[in-house]
Coordinates of C-alpha atoms in Angstrom, one line a residue:
X1 CA 0.0 0.0 0.0
X2 CA 1.4 3.4 -1.0
X3 CA 1.6 6.0 1.7
X4 CA 1.5 9.7 0.7
X5 CA 3.0 12.1 3.3
X6 CA 2.7 15.9 3.3
X7 CA 5.9 17.3 4.8
X8 CA 7.4 20.8 5.2
X9 CA 11.2 21.3 5.1
X10 CA 11.5 21.0 8.9
X11 CA 9.7 17.7 9.1
X12 CA 11.6 16.5 6.0
X13 CA 14.8 17.3 7.9
X14 CA 13.7 15.3 10.9
X15 CA 12.8 12.4 8.6
X16 CA 16.2 12.4 6.9
X17 CA 18.0 12.7 10.2
X18 CA 16.2 9.7 11.6
X19 CA 18.5 7.1 10.0
X20 CA 21.8 7.1 8.1
X21 CA 20.4 4.5 5.8
X22 CA 18.3 7.1 4.1
X23 CA 21.3 8.7 2.6
X24 CA 21.5 5.8 0.1
X25 CA 17.8 6.0 -0.6
X26 CA 17.9 9.6 -1.8
X27 CA 18.6 8.9 -5.5
X28 CA 16.5 11.6 -7.0
X29 CA 14.8 14.3 -5.1
X30 CA 13.9 17.9 -4.7
X31 CA 13.6 19.8 -7.9
X32 CA 14.7 23.4 -7.6
X33 CA 12.7 25.7 -9.8
X34 CA 13.3 29.3 -10.7
X35 CA 12.6 31.8 -7.8
X36 CA 13.5 35.9 -6.2
X37 CA 16.6 36.9 -4.4
X38 CA 15.9 38.4 -1.0
X39 CA 19.5 37.8 0.1
X40 CA 22.2 39.4 -2.0
X41 CA 24.4 37.1 -4.1
X42 CA 28.1 38.1 -4.4
X43 CA 28.5 40.6 -7.1
X44 CA 30.4 38.3 -9.4
X45 CA 27.6 35.7 -9.0
X46 CA 24.6 38.1 -9.4
X47 CA 25.9 40.1 -12.3
X48 CA 23.9 39.6 -15.5
X49 CA 27.1 40.3 -17.4
X50 CA 29.2 37.8 -15.6
X51 CA 30.6 35.2 -18.1
X52 CA 29.8 31.6 -17.5
X53 CA 33.4 30.8 -16.7
X54 CA 33.3 33.1 -13.7
X55 CA 30.4 31.1 -12.3
X56 CA 32.2 27.8 -12.2
X57 CA 33.2 26.2 -9.0
X58 CA 36.2 23.8 -8.6
X59 CA 35.9 20.1 -9.5
X60 CA 33.5 20.5 -12.4
X61 CA 32.5 17.0 -13.7
X62 CA 30.9 15.9 -16.9
X63 CA 27.6 14.1 -16.3
X64 CA 25.0 13.8 -19.0
X65 CA 26.2 14.9 -22.5
X66 CA 26.4 18.7 -22.6
X67 CA 25.9 19.0 -18.8
X68 CA 28.5 20.1 -16.3
X69 CA 28.0 20.3 -12.5
X70 CA 30.5 21.6 -10.0
X71 CA 30.6 22.4 -6.3
X72 CA 30.0 20.9 -2.9
X73 CA 28.8 21.7 0.6
X74 CA 25.5 23.2 -0.6
X75 CA 27.0 25.5 -3.3
X76 CA 26.5 24.3 -6.8
X77 CA 26.9 25.5 -10.4
X78 CA 25.3 23.5 -13.2
X79 CA 25.5 24.3 -16.9
X80 CA 23.8 22.8 -20.0
X81 CA 24.4 23.4 -23.7
X82 CA 21.1 23.8 -25.6
X83 CA 20.4 23.9 -29.3
X84 CA 17.5 26.3 -29.2
X85 CA 16.3 29.9 -29.2
X86 CA 16.6 32.4 -26.3
X87 CA 12.9 33.2 -26.6
X88 CA 12.0 29.5 -26.1
X89 CA 14.4 29.2 -23.2
X90 CA 12.9 32.3 -21.4
X91 CA 9.4 31.0 -22.0
X92 CA 10.3 27.7 -20.4
X93 CA 12.0 29.2 -17.4
X94 CA 9.1 31.5 -16.7
X95 CA 6.3 29.0 -17.3
X96 CA 5.4 28.9 -13.6
X97 CA 2.1 27.2 -13.9
X98 CA 3.4 24.3 -16.0
X99 CA 6.7 23.1 -14.4
X100 CA 5.1 19.8 -13.6
X101 CA 4.6 19.0 -17.2
X102 CA 8.4 18.9 -17.9
X103 CA 10.2 18.8 -14.6
X104 CA 10.0 15.1 -13.4
X105 CA 9.9 15.7 -9.6
X106 CA 7.6 18.7 -9.6
X107 CA 4.1 17.6 -8.8
X108 CA 2.5 21.0 -9.2
X109 CA 3.2 24.7 -9.4
X110 CA 1.1 27.8 -9.6
X111 CA 1.7 31.5 -10.0
X112 CA 0.6 33.4 -6.8
X113 CA 1.4 36.9 -7.8
X114 CA 3.2 39.1 -10.3
X115 CA 4.3 42.8 -9.9
X116 CA 6.3 43.8 -12.9
X117 CA 9.4 41.6 -12.9
X118 CA 8.8 40.3 -9.3
X119 CA 7.0 36.9 -9.3
X120 CA 5.9 34.6 -6.4
X121 CA 4.7 31.0 -7.0
X122 CA 4.1 27.9 -5.1
X123 CA 5.6 24.6 -5.9
X124 CA 5.1 21.0 -4.7
X125 CA 8.2 18.8 -5.1
X126 CA 8.2 15.0 -4.5
X127 CA 11.1 13.2 -2.8
X128 CA 11.0 9.4 -2.7
X129 CA 12.4 8.0 0.6
X130 CA 12.4 4.2 0.7
X131 CA 9.7 4.2 -2.1
X132 CA 7.5 6.5 0.0
X133 CA 6.6 9.8 -1.8
X134 CA 7.4 12.7 0.5
X135 CA 5.9 16.0 -0.7
X136 CA 7.6 19.3 0.0
X137 CA 5.6 22.5 -0.5
X138 CA 7.6 25.7 -1.0
X139 CA 7.1 29.3 -2.0
X140 CA 9.4 30.7 -4.6
X141 CA 10.1 34.4 -5.2
X142 CA 11.8 35.3 -8.4
X143 CA 13.2 38.5 -9.9
X144 CA 13.2 38.4 -13.7
X145 CA 15.9 40.3 -15.6
X146 CA 14.8 39.7 -19.1
X147 CA 16.1 38.3 -21.3
X148 CA 19.0 36.6 -19.6
X149 CA 18.7 36.2 -15.8
X150 CA 16.3 35.1 -13.0
X151 CA 17.4 35.5 -9.4
X152 CA 15.5 33.4 -6.8
X153 CA 14.9 32.5 -3.2
X154 CA 13.0 29.4 -2.1
X155 CA 11.1 29.8 1.1
X156 CA 9.7 27.2 3.5
X157 CA 7.3 29.2 5.7
X158 CA 9.2 32.4 6.5
X159 CA 12.6 30.9 6.2
X160 CA 14.8 30.9 3.1
X161 CA 16.2 27.5 2.3
X162 CA 18.0 28.2 -0.9
X163 CA 18.8 31.1 -3.2
X164 CA 20.5 31.4 -6.6
X165 CA 20.3 32.5 -10.2
X166 CA 19.4 31.1 -13.6
X167 CA 21.5 32.7 -16.4
X168 CA 21.1 32.4 -20.2
X169 CA 24.0 33.1 -22.6
X170 CA 24.0 33.0 -26.4
X171 CA 26.9 30.8 -27.5
X172 CA 26.0 31.0 -31.3
X173 CA 23.0 31.8 -33.5
X174 CA 21.2 28.6 -32.4
X175 CA 23.1 27.5 -29.3
X176 CA 22.6 28.6 -25.7
X177 CA 24.4 28.0 -22.4
X178 CA 22.0 27.8 -19.4
X179 CA 23.7 28.2 -16.0
X180 CA 22.1 27.5 -12.7
X181 CA 23.9 28.6 -9.5
X182 CA 22.4 27.8 -6.1
X183 CA 23.4 28.1 -2.4
X184 CA 21.5 25.7 -0.1
X185 CA 21.0 26.7 3.5
X186 CA 19.8 23.7 5.5
X187 CA 18.7 24.5 9.1
X188 CA 21.1 21.9 10.4
X189 CA 24.8 21.7 9.4
X190 CA 24.6 18.0 9.9
X191 CA 22.2 17.7 7.0
X192 CA 24.4 19.6 4.5
X193 CA 25.9 16.5 3.1
X194 CA 22.5 14.8 2.7
X195 CA 21.0 17.8 0.9
X196 CA 24.1 18.2 -1.2
X197 CA 23.8 14.6 -2.5
X198 CA 20.1 15.0 -3.2
X199 CA 20.4 18.4 -4.9
X200 CA 23.5 17.5 -7.0
X201 CA 21.8 14.4 -8.4
X202 CA 18.5 16.3 -9.0
X203 CA 20.2 19.2 -10.7
X204 CA 21.4 17.0 -13.5
X205 CA 17.8 15.7 -14.0
X206 CA 16.5 19.3 -14.0
X207 CA 19.0 20.6 -16.5
X208 CA 18.4 17.7 -18.9
X209 CA 14.6 18.1 -18.6
X210 CA 14.9 21.9 -19.3
X211 CA 17.0 21.3 -22.3
X212 CA 14.5 18.8 -23.7
X213 CA 11.6 21.2 -23.3
X214 CA 13.5 24.2 -24.6
X215 CA 14.6 22.3 -27.7
X216 CA 11.1 21.0 -28.2
X217 CA 9.7 24.5 -28.1
X218 CA 12.4 25.8 -30.4
X219 CA 11.5 23.6 -33.3

């Protein structure tokens, strides 16, 4: 019998802390979606003019073809090369009501408010722990800097749990580089390794899924 559990980030932390065996069960998990920066990123990270190379962290590794992920300890940079148009990429990144249709571990998302380039939306992510689906509902605030950057903060209740930026760069007439930089702030330092494993694995899935959807809309 399947059990469906509704958890906030705090209760998810307690669940993950309960047993070390869960670390191996967290194969794919939380999907991070675009969101608004309430805490300032370092200037080099937040600048819309910053080249992709300046966003790289040490120990970049090739994962899926065309995807590079680097970082550790809750700070990650992921990049994916996309054969598509900038217009299609922007449309996908800002399709707040439909993330569930192309991001595998997003169960639902809905736009809550828009005030110019400031957007707030709600997202329900699904993390499978020992085959049990654990749902995590978050509020995401994003600041759009069309056509190339979206800064974001993911909130659980009144507490920020991650912040970062999506950045689009034109590599050639029909090729883009999409960069995702994130800083994860778990409430417990003991959980940083767990969250890092979950997020790093999920980031690859997210980037590959975004590339697929952008290329589909670019045809």
